[in-house]
Amino acid sequence: MEVEKDFLSVAETAVMLGCSKAAIYKMIKFERLKSVNFLGNLIRIRRQDILDKFDAPSPVPENVITKIKEGPLQDTQKVTDRADFYGIEELMLLFNKSRTAIYTAFARAHVSKIKIGKEVYFEKKASDKLLRKYREPKQSDLEKERLNNQKLSQQGLKASQCYSIDECVKMFGKDRSLLYGIFNRRLVPKIRDGHNVLLSKNAIDRLYKTFKKEGKI
């Protein structure tokens, strides 16, 4: 029986995602994938962090991030109190997010900004409001999907209403192990037919449309 490891090497991560090791190193370099480096050359990546990527909202296109960096800013001559603004480093600490993630979130929220020298600053009042919203507990899309799938499970399931895991691999173009993690996390209804695991077509089709819309497949 194969046991899924909680922590993967770069090579194992590349196999799981169906890409090259060079692509994994690039994801790590640009903070798209969390990793821990032991002893300089022993890199480990948490499996759950990879699965979480499929639950996160799609990133804002790079051209939007470029626009906020290079777009028109307020006239700094009119700024009299630096205390009314946060610098990017301060926001990274407050939100515990990378520089790119901050630019992305603030672009979506249309937070007012200024430029002093080479540095960009964001309005403190709007930033604090965004921070409170960020910290508010709310039902995520994942929780909603899990609830829908729980209700679907209660209706019963027949083999004719299911996909095999091999059919799902062809649909999503993902590794079998990765798909099992994604499906289990969402409580996708399933039944056993002998040694085969069959998964609800209703839930899988809905998930496929979501991933397709978000550009994850």
C-alpha atoms as a PDB file:
ATOM      1  CA  MET A   1       0.000   0.000   0.000  1.00  0.00           C
ATOM      2  CA  GLU A   2       1.422   3.365  -1.055  1.00  0.00           C
ATOM      3  CA  VAL A   3       1.583   5.952   1.742  1.00  0.00           C
ATOM      4  CA  GLU A   4       1.355   9.597   0.782  1.00  0.00           C
ATOM      5  CA  LYS A   5       4.188  11.639   2.268  1.00  0.00           C
ATOM      6  CA  ASP A   6       3.447  14.959   3.930  1.00  0.00           C
ATOM      7  CA  PHE A   7       6.690  16.508   2.649  1.00  0.00           C
ATOM      8  CA  LEU A   8       8.026  16.171  -0.893  1.00  0.00           C
ATOM      9  CA  SER A   9      11.348  16.723  -2.608  1.00  0.00           C
ATOM     10  CA  VAL A  10      11.631  18.982  -5.653  1.00  0.00           C
ATOM     11  CA  ALA A  11      11.646  15.946  -7.938  1.00  0.00           C
ATOM     12  CA  GLU A  12       8.553  14.462  -6.263  1.00  0.00           C
ATOM     13  CA  THR A  13       6.757  17.802  -6.482  1.00  0.00           C
ATOM     14  CA  ALA A  14       7.588  18.044 -10.190  1.00  0.00           C
ATOM     15  CA  VAL A  15       6.104  14.573 -10.761  1.00  0.00           C
ATOM     16  CA  MET A  16       2.997  15.467  -8.750  1.00  0.00           C
ATOM     17  CA  LEU A  17       2.378  18.645 -10.776  1.00  0.00           C
ATOM     18  CA  GLY A  18       3.539  17.175 -14.083  1.00  0.00           C
ATOM     19  CA  CYS A  19       6.254  19.752 -14.729  1.00  0.00           C
ATOM     20  CA  SER A  20      10.051  20.034 -14.691  1.00  0.00           C
ATOM     21  CA  LYS A  21      12.239  20.483 -11.617  1.00  0.00           C
ATOM     22  CA  ALA A  22      13.359  23.804 -13.110  1.00  0.00           C
ATOM     23  CA  ALA A  23       9.737  24.990 -13.002  1.00  0.00           C
ATOM     24  CA  ILE A  24       9.493  24.043  -9.319  1.00  0.00           C
ATOM     25  CA  TYR A  25      12.693  25.965  -8.510  1.00  0.00           C
ATOM     26  CA  LYS A  26      11.253  28.966 -10.363  1.00  0.00           C
ATOM     27  CA  MET A  27       8.002  28.774  -8.338  1.00  0.00           C
ATOM     28  CA  ILE A  28      10.042  28.722  -5.139  1.00  0.00           C
ATOM     29  CA  LYS A  29      12.207  31.664  -6.258  1.00  0.00           C
ATOM     30  CA  PHE A  30       9.185  33.845  -7.037  1.00  0.00           C
ATOM     31  CA  GLU A  31       7.335  32.816  -3.846  1.00  0.00           C
ATOM     32  CA  ARG A  32       4.623  30.923  -5.712  1.00  0.00           C
ATOM     33  CA  LEU A  33       5.418  27.780  -3.729  1.00  0.00           C
ATOM     34  CA  LYS A  34       6.467  27.531  -0.092  1.00  0.00           C
ATOM     35  CA  SER A  35       9.525  25.452   0.761  1.00  0.00           C
ATOM     36  CA  VAL A  36      12.069  24.887   3.510  1.00  0.00           C
ATOM     37  CA  ASN A  37      15.776  24.546   2.713  1.00  0.00           C
ATOM     38  CA  PHE A  38      17.699  22.284   5.080  1.00  0.00           C
ATOM     39  CA  LEU A  39      21.492  22.201   4.978  1.00  0.00           C
ATOM     40  CA  GLY A  40      21.642  24.272   1.811  1.00  0.00           C
ATOM     41  CA  ASN A  41      20.617  21.561  -0.656  1.00  0.00           C
ATOM     42  CA  LEU A  42      17.839  19.620   1.074  1.00  0.00           C
ATOM     43  CA  ILE A  43      14.578  21.254  -0.019  1.00  0.00           C
ATOM     44  CA  ARG A  44      11.194  20.003   1.170  1.00  0.00           C
ATOM     45  CA  ILE A  45       7.728  21.145   0.122  1.00  0.00           C
ATOM     46  CA  ARG A  46       4.582  20.413   2.092  1.00  0.00           C
ATOM     47  CA  ARG A  47       2.018  18.406   0.106  1.00  0.00           C
ATOM     48  CA  GLN A  48      -0.857  20.332   1.707  1.00  0.00           C
ATOM     49  CA  ASP A  49       0.559  23.647   0.434  1.00  0.00           C
ATOM     50  CA  ILE A  50       0.332  22.280  -3.106  1.00  0.00           C
ATOM     51  CA  LEU A  51      -3.270  21.183  -2.600  1.00  0.00           C
ATOM     52  CA  ASP A  52      -4.104  24.582  -1.101  1.00  0.00           C
ATOM     53  CA  LYS A  53      -3.047  26.227  -4.367  1.00  0.00           C
ATOM     54  CA  PHE A  54      -6.132  24.690  -5.992  1.00  0.00           C
ATOM     55  CA  ASP A  55      -8.385  26.343  -3.408  1.00  0.00           C
ATOM     56  CA  ALA A  56      -6.870  29.820  -3.694  1.00  0.00           C
ATOM     57  CA  PRO A  57      -8.488  32.459  -5.941  1.00  0.00           C
ATOM     58  CA  SER A  58      -6.831  32.951  -9.294  1.00  0.00           C
ATOM     59  CA  PRO A  59      -4.101  35.630  -9.242  1.00  0.00           C
ATOM     60  CA  VAL A  60      -4.641  38.981 -10.892  1.00  0.00           C
ATOM     61  CA  PRO A  61      -2.924  39.024 -14.330  1.00  0.00           C
ATOM     62  CA  GLU A  62       0.610  40.362 -14.347  1.00  0.00           C
ATOM     63  CA  ASN A  63      -0.419  43.343 -16.505  1.00  0.00           C
ATOM     64  CA  VAL A  64      -2.719  44.517 -13.689  1.00  0.00           C
ATOM     65  CA  ILE A  65       0.145  44.315 -11.181  1.00  0.00           C
ATOM     66  CA  THR A  66       2.375  46.232 -13.607  1.00  0.00           C
ATOM     67  CA  LYS A  67      -0.325  48.856 -14.008  1.00  0.00           C
ATOM     68  CA  ILE A  68      -0.544  49.547 -10.278  1.00  0.00           C
ATOM     69  CA  LYS A  69       3.240  49.790 -10.077  1.00  0.00           C
ATOM     70  CA  GLU A  70       3.591  52.104 -13.060  1.00  0.00           C
ATOM     71  CA  GLY A  71       0.176  53.795 -13.303  1.00  0.00           C
ATOM     72  CA  PRO A  72      -0.634  57.414 -12.423  1.00  0.00           C
ATOM     73  CA  LEU A  73      -0.102  58.326  -8.769  1.00  0.00           C
ATOM     74  CA  GLN A  74      -1.205  61.239  -6.635  1.00  0.00           C
ATOM     75  CA  ASP A  75       0.888  64.406  -6.609  1.00  0.00           C
ATOM     76  CA  THR A  76       3.307  63.904  -3.716  1.00  0.00           C
ATOM     77  CA  GLN A  77       3.567  67.681  -3.298  1.00  0.00           C
ATOM     78  CA  LYS A  78       0.077  67.623  -1.755  1.00  0.00           C
ATOM     79  CA  VAL A  79       1.019  65.054   0.866  1.00  0.00           C
ATOM     80  CA  THR A  80       1.642  66.676   4.238  1.00  0.00           C
ATOM     81  CA  ASP A  81       1.516  63.740   6.646  1.00  0.00           C
ATOM     82  CA  ARG A  82       3.424  60.521   5.923  1.00  0.00           C
ATOM     83  CA  ALA A  83       1.656  58.995   8.958  1.00  0.00           C
ATOM     84  CA  ASP A  84      -1.520  58.742   6.868  1.00  0.00           C
ATOM     85  CA  PHE A  85       0.106  56.124   4.622  1.00  0.00           C
ATOM     86  CA  TYR A  86       1.679  52.668   4.910  1.00  0.00           C
ATOM     87  CA  GLY A  87       4.833  51.656   3.092  1.00  0.00           C
ATOM     88  CA  ILE A  88       4.925  48.326   1.270  1.00  0.00           C
ATOM     89  CA  GLU A  89       7.212  46.764   3.896  1.00  0.00           C
ATOM     90  CA  GLU A  90       4.771  47.701   6.667  1.00  0.00           C
ATOM     91  CA  LEU A  91       1.883  46.164   4.742  1.00  0.00           C
ATOM     92  CA  MET A  92       3.826  42.944   4.135  1.00  0.00           C
ATOM     93  CA  LEU A  93       4.223  42.594   7.912  1.00  0.00           C
ATOM     94  CA  LEU A  94       0.594  43.473   8.677  1.00  0.00           C
ATOM     95  CA  PHE A  95      -0.900  41.090   6.117  1.00  0.00           C
ATOM     96  CA  ASN A  96       1.874  38.479   6.297  1.00  0.00           C
ATOM     97  CA  LYS A  97       1.922  38.433   2.487  1.00  0.00           C
ATOM     98  CA  SER A  98       4.537  38.888  -0.213  1.00  0.00           C
ATOM     99  CA  ARG A  99       5.069  42.178  -2.060  1.00  0.00           C
ATOM    100  CA  THR A 100       3.309  40.832  -5.157  1.00  0.00           C
ATOM    101  CA  ALA A 101       0.340  39.626  -3.104  1.00  0.00           C
ATOM    102  CA  ILE A 102      -0.027  43.078  -1.534  1.00  0.00           C
ATOM    103  CA  TYR A 103       0.018  44.814  -4.920  1.00  0.00           C
ATOM    104  CA  THR A 104      -2.563  42.295  -6.167  1.00  0.00           C
ATOM    105  CA  ALA A 105      -4.959  42.746  -3.225  1.00  0.00           C
ATOM    106  CA  PHE A 106      -4.681  46.545  -3.249  1.00  0.00           C
ATOM    107  CA  ALA A 107      -5.213  46.682  -7.015  1.00  0.00           C
ATOM    108  CA  ARG A 108      -8.475  44.770  -6.572  1.00  0.00           C
ATOM    109  CA  ALA A 109      -9.565  47.051  -3.717  1.00  0.00           C
ATOM    110  CA  HIS A 110      -8.566  50.274  -5.551  1.00  0.00           C
ATOM    111  CA  VAL A 111      -6.695  51.601  -2.511  1.00  0.00           C
ATOM    112  CA  SER A 112      -5.383  55.159  -3.013  1.00  0.00           C
ATOM    113  CA  LYS A 113      -1.613  55.423  -3.325  1.00  0.00           C
ATOM    114  CA  ILE A 114       1.179  57.953  -3.606  1.00  0.00           C
ATOM    115  CA  LYS A 115       4.810  57.857  -4.650  1.00  0.00           C
ATOM    116  CA  ILE A 116       7.648  59.370  -2.653  1.00  0.00           C
ATOM    117  CA  GLY A 117      10.963  58.951  -4.402  1.00  0.00           C
ATOM    118  CA  LYS A 118      11.018  55.380  -5.682  1.00  0.00           C
ATOM    119  CA  GLU A 119       8.677  54.006  -3.014  1.00  0.00           C
ATOM    120  CA  VAL A 120       4.895  53.544  -3.294  1.00  0.00           C
ATOM    121  CA  TYR A 121       2.710  54.205  -0.229  1.00  0.00           C
ATOM    122  CA  PHE A 122      -0.931  53.249   0.351  1.00  0.00           C
ATOM    123  CA  GLU A 123      -3.595  55.183   2.229  1.00  0.00           C
ATOM    124  CA  LYS A 124      -3.702  53.985   5.840  1.00  0.00           C
ATOM    125  CA  LYS A 125      -7.462  54.339   6.394  1.00  0.00           C
ATOM    126  CA  ALA A 126      -8.337  52.216   3.358  1.00  0.00           C
ATOM    127  CA  SER A 127      -5.548  49.759   4.194  1.00  0.00           C
ATOM    128  CA  ASP A 128      -6.859  49.276   7.745  1.00  0.00           C
ATOM    129  CA  LYS A 129     -10.355  48.676   6.394  1.00  0.00           C
ATOM    130  CA  LEU A 130      -8.992  46.050   4.002  1.00  0.00           C
ATOM    131  CA  LEU A 131      -7.038  44.432   6.838  1.00  0.00           C
ATOM    132  CA  ARG A 132     -10.176  44.124   8.995  1.00  0.00           C
ATOM    133  CA  LYS A 133     -12.019  42.535   6.098  1.00  0.00           C
ATOM    134  CA  TYR A 134      -9.103  40.187   5.490  1.00  0.00           C
ATOM    135  CA  ARG A 135      -9.199  39.023   9.106  1.00  0.00           C
ATOM    136  CA  GLU A 136     -12.969  38.524   9.243  1.00  0.00           C
ATOM    137  CA  PRO A 137     -13.991  34.857   9.462  1.00  0.00           C
ATOM    138  CA  LYS A 138     -16.154  33.903   6.501  1.00  0.00           C
ATOM    139  CA  GLN A 139     -17.339  30.824   4.704  1.00  0.00           C
ATOM    140  CA  SER A 140     -14.899  30.105   1.921  1.00  0.00           C
ATOM    141  CA  ASP A 141     -15.723  28.717  -1.507  1.00  0.00           C
ATOM    142  CA  LEU A 142     -14.150  25.461  -0.343  1.00  0.00           C
ATOM    143  CA  GLU A 143     -16.490  25.242   2.655  1.00  0.00           C
ATOM    144  CA  LYS A 144     -19.496  25.905   0.412  1.00  0.00           C
ATOM    145  CA  GLU A 145     -18.367  23.197  -1.985  1.00  0.00           C
ATOM    146  CA  ARG A 146     -17.847  20.719   0.855  1.00  0.00           C
ATOM    147  CA  LEU A 147     -21.363  21.444   2.133  1.00  0.00           C
ATOM    148  CA  ASN A 148     -22.864  20.940  -1.343  1.00  0.00           C
ATOM    149  CA  ASN A 149     -21.031  17.643  -1.741  1.00  0.00           C
ATOM    150  CA  GLN A 150     -22.197  16.456   1.681  1.00  0.00           C
ATOM    151  CA  LYS A 151     -25.798  17.089   0.605  1.00  0.00           C
ATOM    152  CA  LEU A 152     -25.099  15.284  -2.672  1.00  0.00           C
ATOM    153  CA  SER A 153     -23.747  12.261  -0.776  1.00  0.00           C
ATOM    154  CA  GLN A 154     -26.994  11.955   1.152  1.00  0.00           C
ATOM    155  CA  GLN A 155     -28.914  11.435  -2.087  1.00  0.00           C
ATOM    156  CA  GLY A 156     -27.154   8.141  -2.816  1.00  0.00           C
ATOM    157  CA  LEU A 157     -24.938   7.312  -5.779  1.00  0.00           C
ATOM    158  CA  LYS A 158     -24.976   4.723  -8.582  1.00  0.00           C
ATOM    159  CA  ALA A 159     -22.072   3.565 -10.734  1.00  0.00           C
ATOM    160  CA  SER A 160     -23.735   5.079 -13.828  1.00  0.00           C
ATOM    161  CA  GLN A 161     -23.587   8.475 -12.112  1.00  0.00           C
ATOM    162  CA  CYS A 162     -19.833   8.332 -11.574  1.00  0.00           C
ATOM    163  CA  TYR A 163     -16.451   8.778 -13.233  1.00  0.00           C
ATOM    164  CA  SER A 164     -13.512   6.467 -12.622  1.00  0.00           C
ATOM    165  CA  ILE A 165     -10.282   8.001 -11.351  1.00  0.00           C
ATOM    166  CA  ASP A 166      -8.665   7.275 -14.735  1.00  0.00           C
ATOM    167  CA  GLU A 167     -11.378   9.295 -16.473  1.00  0.00           C
ATOM    168  CA  CYS A 168     -10.749  12.141 -14.009  1.00  0.00           C
ATOM    169  CA  VAL A 169      -7.006  12.026 -14.748  1.00  0.00           C
ATOM    170  CA  LYS A 170      -7.781  12.485 -18.463  1.00  0.00           C
ATOM    171  CA  MET A 171     -10.250  15.309 -17.762  1.00  0.00           C
ATOM    172  CA  PHE A 172      -8.050  17.351 -15.440  1.00  0.00           C
ATOM    173  CA  GLY A 173      -4.634  16.389 -16.817  1.00  0.00           C
ATOM    174  CA  LYS A 174      -3.367  15.969 -13.249  1.00  0.00           C
ATOM    175  CA  ASP A 175      -1.537  13.282 -11.320  1.00  0.00           C
ATOM    176  CA  ARG A 176      -3.778  10.629  -9.724  1.00  0.00           C
ATOM    177  CA  SER A 177      -2.346  11.313  -6.252  1.00  0.00           C
ATOM    178  CA  LEU A 178      -2.922  15.065  -6.621  1.00  0.00           C
ATOM    179  CA  LEU A 179      -6.526  14.524  -7.742  1.00  0.00           C
ATOM    180  CA  TYR A 180      -7.292  12.238  -4.802  1.00  0.00           C
ATOM    181  CA  GLY A 181      -6.065  14.998  -2.492  1.00  0.00           C
ATOM    182  CA  ILE A 182      -8.194  17.638  -4.244  1.00  0.00           C
ATOM    183  CA  PHE A 183     -11.306  15.422  -4.264  1.00  0.00           C
ATOM    184  CA  ASN A 184     -10.928  14.294  -0.656  1.00  0.00           C
ATOM    185  CA  ARG A 185     -10.461  17.876   0.506  1.00  0.00           C
ATOM    186  CA  ARG A 186     -13.764  18.784  -1.146  1.00  0.00           C
ATOM    187  CA  LEU A 187     -15.588  15.682   0.115  1.00  0.00           C
ATOM    188  CA  VAL A 188     -16.456  14.647  -3.446  1.00  0.00           C
ATOM    189  CA  PRO A 189     -19.013  11.800  -3.119  1.00  0.00           C
ATOM    190  CA  LYS A 190     -17.583   8.408  -4.042  1.00  0.00           C
ATOM    191  CA  ILE A 191     -18.440   4.721  -3.997  1.00  0.00           C
ATOM    192  CA  ARG A 192     -16.450   1.527  -4.442  1.00  0.00           C
ATOM    193  CA  ASP A 193     -17.003  -0.941  -7.250  1.00  0.00           C
ATOM    194  CA  GLY A 194     -14.770  -3.839  -6.328  1.00  0.00           C
ATOM    195  CA  HIS A 195     -11.253  -2.405  -6.190  1.00  0.00           C
ATOM    196  CA  ASN A 196     -12.219   0.711  -8.157  1.00  0.00           C
ATOM    197  CA  VAL A 197     -13.143   4.080  -6.684  1.00  0.00           C
ATOM    198  CA  LEU A 198     -15.921   5.900  -8.545  1.00  0.00           C
ATOM    199  CA  LEU A 199     -16.587   9.622  -8.097  1.00  0.00           C
ATOM    200  CA  SER A 200     -19.780  11.625  -8.544  1.00  0.00           C
ATOM    201  CA  LYS A 201     -20.105  13.043 -12.066  1.00  0.00           C
ATOM    202  CA  ASN A 202     -22.195  15.900 -10.713  1.00  0.00           C
ATOM    203  CA  ALA A 203     -19.484  17.025  -8.267  1.00  0.00           C
ATOM    204  CA  ILE A 204     -16.606  16.396 -10.697  1.00  0.00           C
ATOM    205  CA  ASP A 205     -18.271  18.287 -13.561  1.00  0.00           C
ATOM    206  CA  ARG A 206     -18.931  21.246 -11.268  1.00  0.00           C
ATOM    207  CA  LEU A 207     -15.316  21.240 -10.057  1.00  0.00           C
ATOM    208  CA  TYR A 208     -14.014  20.950 -13.629  1.00  0.00           C
ATOM    209  CA  LYS A 209     -16.005  24.036 -14.690  1.00  0.00           C
ATOM    210  CA  THR A 210     -14.666  25.991 -11.700  1.00  0.00           C
ATOM    211  CA  PHE A 211     -11.043  25.038 -12.411  1.00  0.00           C
ATOM    212  CA  LYS A 212     -11.506  25.798 -16.104  1.00  0.00           C
ATOM    213  CA  LYS A 213     -12.961  29.233 -15.346  1.00  0.00           C
ATOM    214  CA  GLU A 214     -10.113  30.039 -12.937  1.00  0.00           C
ATOM    215  CA  GLY A 215      -7.447  28.872 -15.387  1.00  0.00           C
ATOM    216  CA  LYS A 216      -6.202  26.058 -13.152  1.00  0.00           C
ATOM    217  CA  ILE A 217      -6.488  23.470 -15.923  1.00  0.00           C
END
